[in-house]
Coordinates of C-alpha atoms in Angstrom, one line a residue:
Chain A
M30 CA -2.6 -22.3 47.6
S31 CA -3.7 -19.2 45.8
K32 CA -1.4 -16.9 44.0
E33 CA -1.2 -13.4 45.5
I34 CA -2.2 -10.6 43.2
N35 CA 0.6 -8.2 42.4
I36 CA -1.0 -4.8 42.0
E37 CA 2.0 -3.5 40.1
E38 CA 1.7 -6.3 37.6
L39 CA -1.9 -5.4 37.0
K40 CA -1.0 -1.8 36.6
S41 CA 1.7 -2.5 34.1
I42 CA -0.8 -4.4 32.0
I43 CA -3.3 -1.5 32.0
E44 CA -0.9 1.4 31.7
P45 CA -0.1 1.2 27.9
Y46 CA -3.8 1.6 27.1
V47 CA -4.3 4.7 29.3
Q48 CA -5.1 7.9 27.5
N49 CA -5.7 10.2 30.4
K50 CA -2.3 10.2 32.2
E51 CA -3.3 12.7 34.8
N52 CA -6.0 10.5 36.2
W53 CA -3.6 7.6 36.0
D54 CA -1.2 9.4 38.2
N55 CA -3.9 9.9 40.7
L56 CA -5.2 6.4 40.5
T57 CA -7.6 5.2 43.2
D58 CA -9.5 1.9 43.6
E59 CA -12.6 3.5 42.1
T60 CA -10.9 5.1 39.0
D61 CA -13.1 4.1 36.0
F62 CA -11.1 2.6 33.1
I63 CA -13.3 4.1 30.4
N64 CA -14.6 7.4 32.0
D65 CA -11.5 8.4 33.9
L66 CA -8.6 6.7 32.2
E67 CA -10.2 7.1 28.7
I68 CA -9.2 3.6 27.7
N69 CA -10.7 2.8 24.3
S70 CA -13.5 0.3 25.1
A71 CA -12.3 -2.0 22.3
N72 CA -9.0 -2.3 24.2
L73 CA -10.7 -3.7 27.3
V74 CA -10.8 -7.1 25.6
D75 CA -7.0 -6.9 25.0
I76 CA -6.5 -6.0 28.7
V77 CA -8.5 -8.9 29.8
L78 CA -6.5 -11.3 27.5
D79 CA -3.3 -9.9 29.0
I80 CA -4.6 -10.4 32.5
E81 CA -5.6 -14.0 31.6
D82 CA -2.0 -14.7 30.4
A83 CA -0.4 -13.0 33.4
F84 CA -2.5 -14.7 36.1
E85 CA -3.1 -17.9 34.3
I86 CA -6.8 -17.7 34.6
E87 CA -9.8 -17.6 32.2
I88 CA -12.3 -14.7 32.5
D89 CA -15.8 -15.3 31.2
N90 CA -17.8 -12.6 29.5
E91 CA -20.0 -11.9 32.6
S92 CA -17.0 -11.3 34.8
M93 CA -15.3 -9.2 32.2
E94 CA -18.2 -6.8 32.1
Q95 CA -17.6 -6.1 35.8
M96 CA -13.9 -5.3 35.3
L97 CA -14.2 -1.5 34.9
T98 CA -12.1 -0.3 37.9
I99 CA -8.9 -1.6 39.6
K100 CA -11.0 -2.7 42.6
S101 CA -13.5 -4.7 40.6
S102 CA -10.8 -6.2 38.5
I103 CA -9.0 -7.4 41.6
T104 CA -12.2 -8.9 42.9
V105 CA -12.7 -10.9 39.6
I106 CA -9.0 -12.0 39.4
K107 CA -9.0 -13.2 43.0
D108 CA -12.2 -15.0 42.5
K109 CA -10.9 -16.8 39.4
I110 CA -7.6 -17.7 41.0
N111 CA -9.3 -19.1 44.1
N112 CA -11.7 -21.1 42.0
K113 CA -9.2 -22.6 39.6
Chain B
M1 CA -15.9 26.6 -17.2
S2 CA -12.3 25.5 -17.3
K3 CA -11.2 22.3 -15.6
R4 CA -9.9 22.5 -12.1
R5 CA -6.1 21.9 -12.0
V6 CA -4.9 19.0 -9.9
V7 CA -1.3 18.5 -8.8
I8 CA 0.9 16.1 -6.8
T9 CA 2.6 17.6 -3.8
G10 CA 3.9 14.6 -1.8
L11 CA 5.2 11.1 -2.4
G12 CA 5.9 8.0 -0.3
V13 CA 7.0 4.5 -1.2
V14 CA 7.8 1.2 0.4
S15 CA 9.3 -1.0 -2.4
P16 CA 11.3 -4.2 -2.5
N17 CA 14.2 -2.1 -3.8
G18 CA 13.9 0.9 -1.5
I19 CA 11.8 1.8 1.6
S20 CA 12.2 5.6 1.4
L21 CA 11.6 8.1 -1.5
R22 CA 15.3 8.9 -1.6
S23 CA 16.5 5.3 -1.7
F24 CA 13.8 4.3 -4.2
N25 CA 14.8 7.2 -6.5
K26 CA 18.4 6.0 -6.4
A27 CA 17.6 2.4 -6.9
I28 CA 15.4 2.7 -9.9
Q29 CA 18.0 4.8 -11.7
K30 CA 20.7 2.3 -10.9
G31 CA 18.5 -0.6 -11.9
E32 CA 18.7 -2.3 -8.5
S33 CA 16.7 -5.4 -8.2
G34 CA 14.6 -6.0 -5.0
I35 CA 13.9 -9.7 -6.0
R36 CA 15.2 -12.2 -3.5
F37 CA 15.2 -15.9 -2.9
E38 CA 12.8 -16.7 0.0
K39 CA 13.6 -19.8 2.0
E40 CA 10.0 -19.9 3.3
L41 CA 8.7 -20.4 -0.2
E42 CA 11.2 -23.2 -0.8
K43 CA 10.0 -24.9 2.4
L44 CA 6.4 -24.5 1.2
K45 CA 7.3 -26.1 -2.1
F46 CA 6.4 -23.2 -4.3
S47 CA 7.5 -23.4 -7.9
C48 CA 8.6 -19.8 -7.8
Q49 CA 10.6 -19.4 -4.6
L50 CA 11.4 -15.7 -5.3
A51 CA 9.6 -12.6 -4.2
G52 CA 9.9 -8.8 -4.0
K53 CA 9.6 -7.8 -0.4
P54 CA 10.5 -4.5 1.3
I55 CA 13.2 -4.8 3.9
Y56 CA 13.4 -2.9 7.2
S57 CA 14.1 -3.7 10.8
D58 CA 11.2 -3.9 13.4
D59 CA 12.6 -0.7 15.0
Y60 CA 11.7 1.2 11.9
L61 CA 8.0 0.7 12.7
N62 CA 8.4 2.9 15.8
N63 CA 8.5 5.9 13.6
Y64 CA 4.9 5.2 12.5
F65 CA 3.1 3.1 15.1
N66 CA 2.8 3.5 18.9
N67 CA 3.3 0.7 21.3
I68 CA -0.3 -0.2 21.5
E69 CA -0.6 -0.3 17.6
L70 CA 2.4 -2.5 17.4
R71 CA 1.0 -5.1 19.8
G72 CA -0.2 -8.1 17.8
L73 CA 0.5 -6.3 14.5
N74 CA 0.8 -9.0 11.9
A75 CA -0.4 -7.3 8.7
S76 CA 2.5 -6.4 6.4
G77 CA 0.2 -4.6 3.9
L78 CA -0.9 -2.4 6.8
E79 CA 2.7 -1.6 7.7
Y80 CA 3.7 -0.8 4.1
G81 CA 0.6 1.4 3.5
V82 CA 1.1 3.3 6.8
I83 CA 4.7 4.0 6.2
A84 CA 4.2 5.1 2.6
G85 CA 1.1 7.1 3.4
L86 CA 2.6 9.0 6.4
D87 CA 5.8 9.6 4.5
A88 CA 3.8 11.1 1.6
W89 CA 1.9 13.2 4.1
R90 CA 5.0 14.6 5.7
D91 CA 6.8 14.9 2.3
A92 CA 3.9 17.3 1.3
G93 CA 4.8 19.5 4.2
F94 CA 1.8 18.5 6.3
E95 CA 1.7 17.6 10.0
L96 CA -0.6 15.3 11.8
N97 CA -3.8 17.0 12.9
N98 CA -3.6 17.3 16.7
S99 CA -6.8 19.3 17.0
D100 CA -10.3 17.9 17.8
E101 CA -11.6 19.2 14.5
P102 CA -11.3 16.8 11.5
L103 CA -9.7 18.1 8.3
W104 CA -13.0 18.3 6.4
D105 CA -11.3 19.0 3.0
V106 CA -8.8 16.1 3.3
G107 CA -9.5 12.5 2.5
V108 CA -7.9 9.1 1.9
I109 CA -8.4 6.7 -1.0
F110 CA -6.0 3.8 -0.4
G111 CA -6.6 0.5 -2.1
T112 CA -5.7 -3.1 -1.5
G113 CA -6.5 -6.5 -2.9
I114 CA -6.6 -8.2 0.6
L115 CA -5.3 -7.0 3.9
G116 CA -3.6 -8.7 6.7
V117 CA -3.7 -12.3 5.4
D118 CA -1.1 -13.4 8.1
K119 CA -3.3 -11.9 10.7
F120 CA -6.3 -13.6 9.2
R121 CA -4.5 -17.0 9.3
E122 CA -3.8 -16.4 13.0
A123 CA -7.5 -15.8 13.5
I124 CA -8.6 -18.8 11.5
Y125 CA -6.4 -21.1 13.7
K126 CA -7.8 -19.6 16.9
V127 CA -11.4 -19.8 15.7
D128 CA -11.0 -23.4 14.6
E129 CA -9.6 -24.3 18.1
G130 CA -12.7 -22.8 19.7
K131 CA -10.7 -19.9 21.0
V132 CA -12.6 -17.1 19.2
R133 CA -12.5 -15.0 22.4
R134 CA -8.7 -15.0 22.3
L135 CA -8.8 -12.9 19.0
G136 CA -8.7 -9.6 21.0
S137 CA -9.6 -6.3 19.3
T138 CA -6.8 -6.3 16.7
T139 CA -8.1 -8.8 14.2
V140 CA -10.8 -6.7 12.7
P141 CA -8.9 -3.5 11.9
Q142 CA -5.9 -5.5 10.5
T143 CA -8.0 -7.7 8.3
M144 CA -10.8 -5.5 7.0
A145 CA -9.8 -4.3 3.5
S146 CA -10.4 -0.7 4.6
G147 CA -8.1 -1.1 7.6
I148 CA -5.4 0.7 5.7
S149 CA -7.5 3.8 4.8
A150 CA -9.1 3.8 8.2
F151 CA -5.7 3.7 10.0
L152 CA -4.3 6.6 7.8
G153 CA -7.5 8.6 8.1
G154 CA -7.3 8.4 11.9
K155 CA -3.7 9.2 12.2
I156 CA -4.0 12.3 10.0
G157 CA -7.5 13.3 11.3
C158 CA -9.3 13.4 7.9
G159 CA -12.9 14.5 7.7
N160 CA -13.4 13.9 4.0
I161 CA -13.9 10.6 2.1
V162 CA -11.9 7.7 3.7
T163 CA -12.2 4.6 1.7
T164 CA -10.4 1.6 0.1
N165 CA -10.8 0.6 -3.5
S166 CA -10.0 -2.7 -5.0
S167 CA -9.6 -3.7 -8.6
A168 CA -6.8 -6.3 -8.6
C169 CA -3.6 -5.1 -10.3
S170 CA -5.1 -1.8 -11.4
T171 CA -6.0 -0.9 -7.8
G172 CA -3.2 1.7 -7.3
T173 CA -3.7 3.5 -10.5
E174 CA -7.4 3.5 -9.9
A175 CA -7.0 5.0 -6.4
I176 CA -5.0 7.9 -7.9
L177 CA -7.6 8.5 -10.5
M178 CA -10.4 8.4 -7.9
G179 CA -8.5 10.9 -5.8
Y180 CA -8.0 13.1 -8.9
N181 CA -11.7 13.0 -9.7
H182 CA -12.7 13.8 -6.2
I183 CA -10.6 17.0 -6.2
L184 CA -11.6 17.8 -9.9
T185 CA -15.3 17.8 -8.9
G186 CA -14.6 20.1 -5.9
Q187 CA -15.4 17.6 -3.3
A188 CA -12.1 17.8 -1.6
E189 CA -8.9 19.8 -1.6
V190 CA -6.4 17.1 -0.7
I191 CA -6.5 13.3 -1.1
L192 CA -3.9 10.9 0.1
A193 CA -4.1 8.2 -2.6
G194 CA -2.3 5.0 -2.9
S195 CA -2.4 1.3 -2.5
T196 CA -0.7 -1.6 -0.7
S197 CA -0.2 -5.3 -0.9
D198 CA 0.8 -7.8 1.8
A199 CA 4.0 -9.9 1.5
S200 CA 2.8 -13.4 2.2
P201 CA 2.8 -16.9 0.7
Y202 CA -1.0 -16.9 1.2
V203 CA -1.3 -14.0 -1.3
W204 CA 1.3 -15.4 -3.7
G205 CA 0.2 -19.1 -3.5
G206 CA -2.8 -18.7 -5.8
F207 CA -0.6 -17.2 -8.5
D208 CA 2.0 -20.0 -8.1
A209 CA -0.8 -22.5 -8.6
M210 CA -1.9 -20.8 -11.8
R211 CA 1.6 -21.5 -13.2
I212 CA 2.1 -17.9 -14.2
L213 CA 5.2 -17.3 -12.1
P214 CA 8.7 -18.1 -13.3
N215 CA 10.2 -21.4 -12.0
K216 CA 13.6 -21.6 -13.6
Y217 CA 15.3 -18.7 -11.8
N218 CA 15.3 -19.8 -8.2
D219 CA 19.1 -19.7 -8.2
N220 CA 19.3 -16.5 -10.2
E221 CA 17.0 -14.1 -8.3
S222 CA 17.8 -10.8 -9.8
K223 CA 17.4 -12.1 -13.4
A224 CA 13.9 -13.7 -12.8
S225 CA 11.7 -10.7 -13.6
R226 CA 12.1 -10.0 -17.3
P227 CA 9.5 -7.6 -18.8
M228 CA 9.6 -7.4 -22.6
S229 CA 12.4 -10.1 -22.8
A230 CA 12.2 -13.0 -25.2
S231 CA 12.9 -15.2 -22.2
A232 CA 10.2 -13.7 -19.9
S233 CA 8.4 -16.7 -18.3
G234 CA 6.1 -15.1 -15.7
F235 CA 5.9 -12.5 -13.1
V236 CA 7.7 -12.5 -9.8
P237 CA 5.3 -11.7 -7.0
G238 CA 6.0 -8.6 -5.1
S239 CA 4.6 -6.4 -2.3
G240 CA 4.9 -2.9 -0.8
A241 CA 3.0 0.3 -1.1
G242 CA 3.0 3.6 -2.9
A243 CA 1.3 6.9 -1.9
L244 CA 0.7 10.3 -3.5
I245 CA -0.7 13.5 -2.1
I246 CA -3.1 14.8 -4.7
E247 CA -4.1 18.4 -4.2
S248 CA -6.0 21.1 -5.9
Y249 CA -3.6 23.6 -7.6
E250 CA -5.1 26.6 -5.7
H251 CA -4.7 24.8 -2.4
A252 CA -1.1 23.9 -3.2
I253 CA -0.1 27.4 -4.4
K254 CA -1.8 29.0 -1.4
R255 CA 0.2 27.1 1.1
G256 CA 3.4 27.3 -0.9
A257 CA 3.7 23.6 -1.5
K258 CA 6.3 22.1 -3.7
I259 CA 4.7 20.6 -6.8
Y260 CA 6.1 17.4 -8.3
A261 CA 3.8 17.0 -11.3
E262 CA 0.3 17.7 -12.6
I263 CA -2.4 15.1 -13.3
L264 CA -4.1 16.1 -16.6
G265 CA -6.7 13.3 -16.7
G266 CA -7.2 9.6 -17.1
N267 CA -9.7 6.9 -17.5
S268 CA -10.7 3.5 -16.0
N269 CA -12.8 1.0 -17.8
S270 CA -13.5 -2.7 -18.2
G271 CA -13.5 -5.1 -21.2
G272 CA -16.6 -6.9 -19.8
Q273 CA -14.7 -10.2 -20.2
R274 CA -15.8 -10.2 -23.8
N275 CA -13.9 -10.4 -27.1
G276 CA -10.9 -12.2 -25.8
G277 CA -11.2 -10.7 -22.3
S278 CA -11.7 -13.0 -19.4
M279 CA -11.1 -13.1 -15.6
T280 CA -7.4 -13.3 -16.3
A281 CA -6.9 -11.8 -19.8
P282 CA -7.7 -8.3 -21.0
N283 CA -10.0 -7.4 -23.9
S284 CA -7.5 -5.5 -26.1
I285 CA -10.2 -3.3 -27.5
A286 CA -11.0 -2.1 -23.9
V287 CA -7.3 -1.5 -23.2
Q288 CA -7.0 0.6 -26.3
K289 CA -10.2 2.5 -25.5
C290 CA -8.9 3.1 -21.9
I291 CA -5.7 4.7 -23.3
K292 CA -7.5 6.7 -25.9
D293 CA -10.1 7.9 -23.5
A294 CA -7.4 8.9 -21.0
I295 CA -5.8 11.0 -23.7
K296 CA -9.0 12.6 -24.7
N297 CA -9.9 13.3 -21.0
A298 CA -6.5 14.9 -20.5
N299 CA -7.1 17.1 -23.6
I300 CA -3.8 16.1 -25.2
T301 CA -3.0 14.1 -28.4
A302 CA -1.3 10.8 -28.7
N303 CA 1.8 12.6 -30.1
D304 CA 2.2 14.6 -26.9
I305 CA 3.1 11.5 -25.0
D306 CA 6.9 11.4 -24.4
A307 CA 7.1 8.2 -22.4
I308 CA 5.0 5.3 -21.0
N309 CA 5.2 3.5 -17.8
G310 CA 3.6 0.2 -18.8
H311 CA 1.9 -2.6 -16.8
L312 CA 4.3 -5.1 -18.5
T313 CA 4.4 -7.9 -16.0
A314 CA 7.0 -10.2 -17.7
T315 CA 4.8 -12.8 -19.4
S316 CA 4.6 -13.6 -23.1
K317 CA 1.6 -11.2 -23.1
D318 CA 3.9 -8.2 -22.8
S319 CA 3.9 -8.0 -26.7
T320 CA 0.1 -7.8 -26.7
E321 CA 0.3 -4.8 -24.3
I322 CA 2.9 -3.1 -26.6
K323 CA 0.6 -3.8 -29.6
N324 CA -2.3 -2.2 -27.7
W325 CA -0.2 0.9 -27.0
C326 CA 0.9 1.1 -30.7
E327 CA -2.7 0.8 -31.9
A328 CA -4.2 3.2 -29.3
L329 CA -1.5 5.9 -30.0
N330 CA -1.2 5.0 -33.7
R331 CA 2.6 5.2 -33.2
Y332 CA 5.0 2.5 -34.3
G333 CA 8.7 2.0 -34.8
D334 CA 10.9 5.0 -34.3
D335 CA 7.8 7.1 -33.6
F336 CA 7.0 5.2 -30.5
P337 CA 7.6 7.0 -27.1
Y338 CA 10.0 5.6 -24.5
I339 CA 8.5 2.8 -22.5
N340 CA 9.6 1.1 -19.3
S341 CA 8.4 -1.4 -16.7
L342 CA 9.4 -1.2 -13.0
K343 CA 8.5 -4.8 -12.5
G344 CA 12.0 -6.0 -13.7
M345 CA 13.3 -4.5 -10.4
T346 CA 10.4 -5.0 -8.0
G347 CA 8.5 -7.9 -9.4
H348 CA 4.7 -7.5 -9.7
C349 CA 3.5 -5.8 -6.5
L350 CA -0.1 -6.7 -7.4
S351 CA -2.5 -4.3 -5.9
A352 CA 0.4 -2.0 -4.9
S353 CA 2.0 -2.0 -8.3
G354 CA 0.0 0.9 -9.8
S355 CA 0.8 3.3 -6.9
I356 CA 4.5 2.3 -6.6
E357 CA 4.9 2.6 -10.4
A358 CA 3.1 6.0 -10.4
V359 CA 5.6 7.2 -7.8
A360 CA 8.4 6.1 -10.1
T361 CA 6.7 7.9 -13.0
V362 CA 6.4 11.2 -11.1
L363 CA 10.0 10.9 -10.0
E364 CA 11.0 10.5 -13.6
L365 CA 9.2 13.7 -14.6
N366 CA 10.4 15.6 -11.7
N367 CA 14.1 14.5 -11.9
E368 CA 14.2 14.4 -15.7
Y369 CA 15.2 10.8 -16.4
I370 CA 13.7 7.7 -17.8
F371 CA 14.7 4.7 -15.7
G372 CA 16.3 1.8 -17.6
N373 CA 14.6 -1.5 -18.2
I374 CA 16.6 -4.4 -16.6
N375 CA 16.6 -8.0 -17.8
C376 CA 15.6 -7.4 -21.4
D377 CA 18.8 -7.4 -23.3
D378 CA 17.2 -10.2 -25.3
L379 CA 14.1 -8.2 -26.4
N380 CA 11.0 -10.2 -27.4
P381 CA 11.1 -10.1 -31.3
K382 CA 7.3 -9.7 -31.3
I383 CA 8.0 -6.4 -29.6
T384 CA 10.9 -5.2 -31.7
A385 CA 8.7 -6.0 -34.8
L386 CA 6.3 -3.2 -33.5
I387 CA 8.6 -0.6 -31.9
S388 CA 12.2 0.5 -32.1
E389 CA 14.7 -0.9 -29.6
K390 CA 15.6 2.8 -28.9
S391 CA 12.2 3.2 -27.3
I392 CA 13.2 0.6 -24.6
P393 CA 16.2 2.1 -22.8
Q394 CA 18.3 -0.6 -21.1
K395 CA 20.1 1.9 -19.0
T396 CA 18.7 5.0 -17.3
I397 CA 18.8 8.0 -19.6
S398 CA 18.7 11.7 -18.8
Y399 CA 15.5 13.0 -20.5
Q400 CA 13.2 15.9 -19.9
A401 CA 9.7 14.3 -20.5
N402 CA 6.8 16.6 -20.6
I403 CA 4.0 14.0 -20.5
I404 CA 4.1 10.4 -19.3
A405 CA 1.2 8.0 -19.5
K406 CA 0.9 5.3 -16.8
A407 CA -1.4 2.3 -17.2
S408 CA -2.3 -0.7 -15.1
F409 CA -4.4 -3.7 -16.1
G410 CA -6.0 -6.2 -13.7
F411 CA -7.7 -9.5 -13.3
G412 CA -11.4 -9.1 -13.9
D413 CA -10.5 -7.4 -17.2
V414 CA -10.2 -3.9 -15.6
N415 CA -8.0 -1.1 -16.9
A416 CA -6.8 2.3 -15.7
C417 CA -4.6 4.9 -17.3
I418 CA -3.4 8.3 -16.0
I419 CA -1.7 11.2 -17.8
F420 CA 1.0 12.9 -15.8
K421 CA 2.6 16.2 -16.8
K422 CA 5.8 17.8 -15.7
Y423 CA 5.2 20.8 -13.5
K424 CA 7.1 24.0 -14.5
N425 CA 7.1 26.8 -12.0
E426 CA 4.8 29.4 -13.4
K427 CA 5.8 32.3 -11.1

């Protein structure tokens, strides 16, 4: 049985790092973490660690590099959950 | 060409006996000790189970750090330095720079011996467990020595020099001197100068191992740090941070800043670990030369010095320091200026000691007092053979000093001495 992804949980992990609140309020699946939300690129690794803890998964470097939008993040998380 | 004038316009301090300028100013006049028994050190089987550690609640950090910065924060020296640094900045009447343009004339010189040892311990455990990827992004900025100056420089938005100096227990005094010189030579208008030191058994353990800390006062905490006392048996390790806003006189006057004191000059040198000097002991010739060169650099005479804030750590070597002051100034007995040591109340705050003690010195000049030395009612006879007991006030006295010399000496046989002068409104 795979755990469902709670979007709100994912958003609550990302929100503290967001610097562009306007784009955050108009968030879409394609919103880019770095270009649109202006998240400090160094903080992406912290977000990934928080996601690992929240969803009880491990995210390798290659997958991490893809996690630049909500949509791509969900894809990676789902993949990791299903392949646990 | 006459020398550029350099003044102090802001102060900040996080000390074992006071975490704000106001509480610190009160505590040092009352002779309040910040030395406490530490259960953790007992558990770890330290010989000296006492330490000087600033006390505040976690909530207090919200005034200085945002939520992201607080996540995974485990570097006490970074906390102390940021609190003291930002307090000094605000005390000087400045605000944080919210524009996109860095303040090109403003810099930070903030020293430390080592930063974030507890964070580093965390990292070591993770690395050894093969979990290096779990370190996140917070390890480097909390454990790089310059993490403290980098953090302050970013908060304030500085565009001038942003660096961290390190010279053991003379670090703080040296930072102020470096800031002074940077302004003197016209390279900056304002420097936030200071130093910090972590509170951690991993910092203090090495000193405990050298058997230079007192081990007979674990049940008598406030009496343990005894500078200039016959029963001094070692320094109590401390921690904290001190910060000073150093500014060119013109810049300060132009913006109508309050001026605490003036820096007339100073000197830093080394004894080369020769002639009695070593990694851990000072070459007395160099100590005396440092004091004499500071006086010369400040364009004053030895007789102009009204008081001294010594290094005086509370070891049997305190008498050697007094002898060096006597010989450097050629003043003995009743002719010797007032002298005090803050370490009786705070312990030896290591790389933070020079800046915390410089803040105390500037407060003395500004508020016209000389704080009393605690725990030396039994003065070391080797000291009283050189100078009068009257030079070593046991209680705070009201006194309008014009010039106070502050010196710090550190492992590696390094010395630093600054000459502070009372500022009198010239308008």
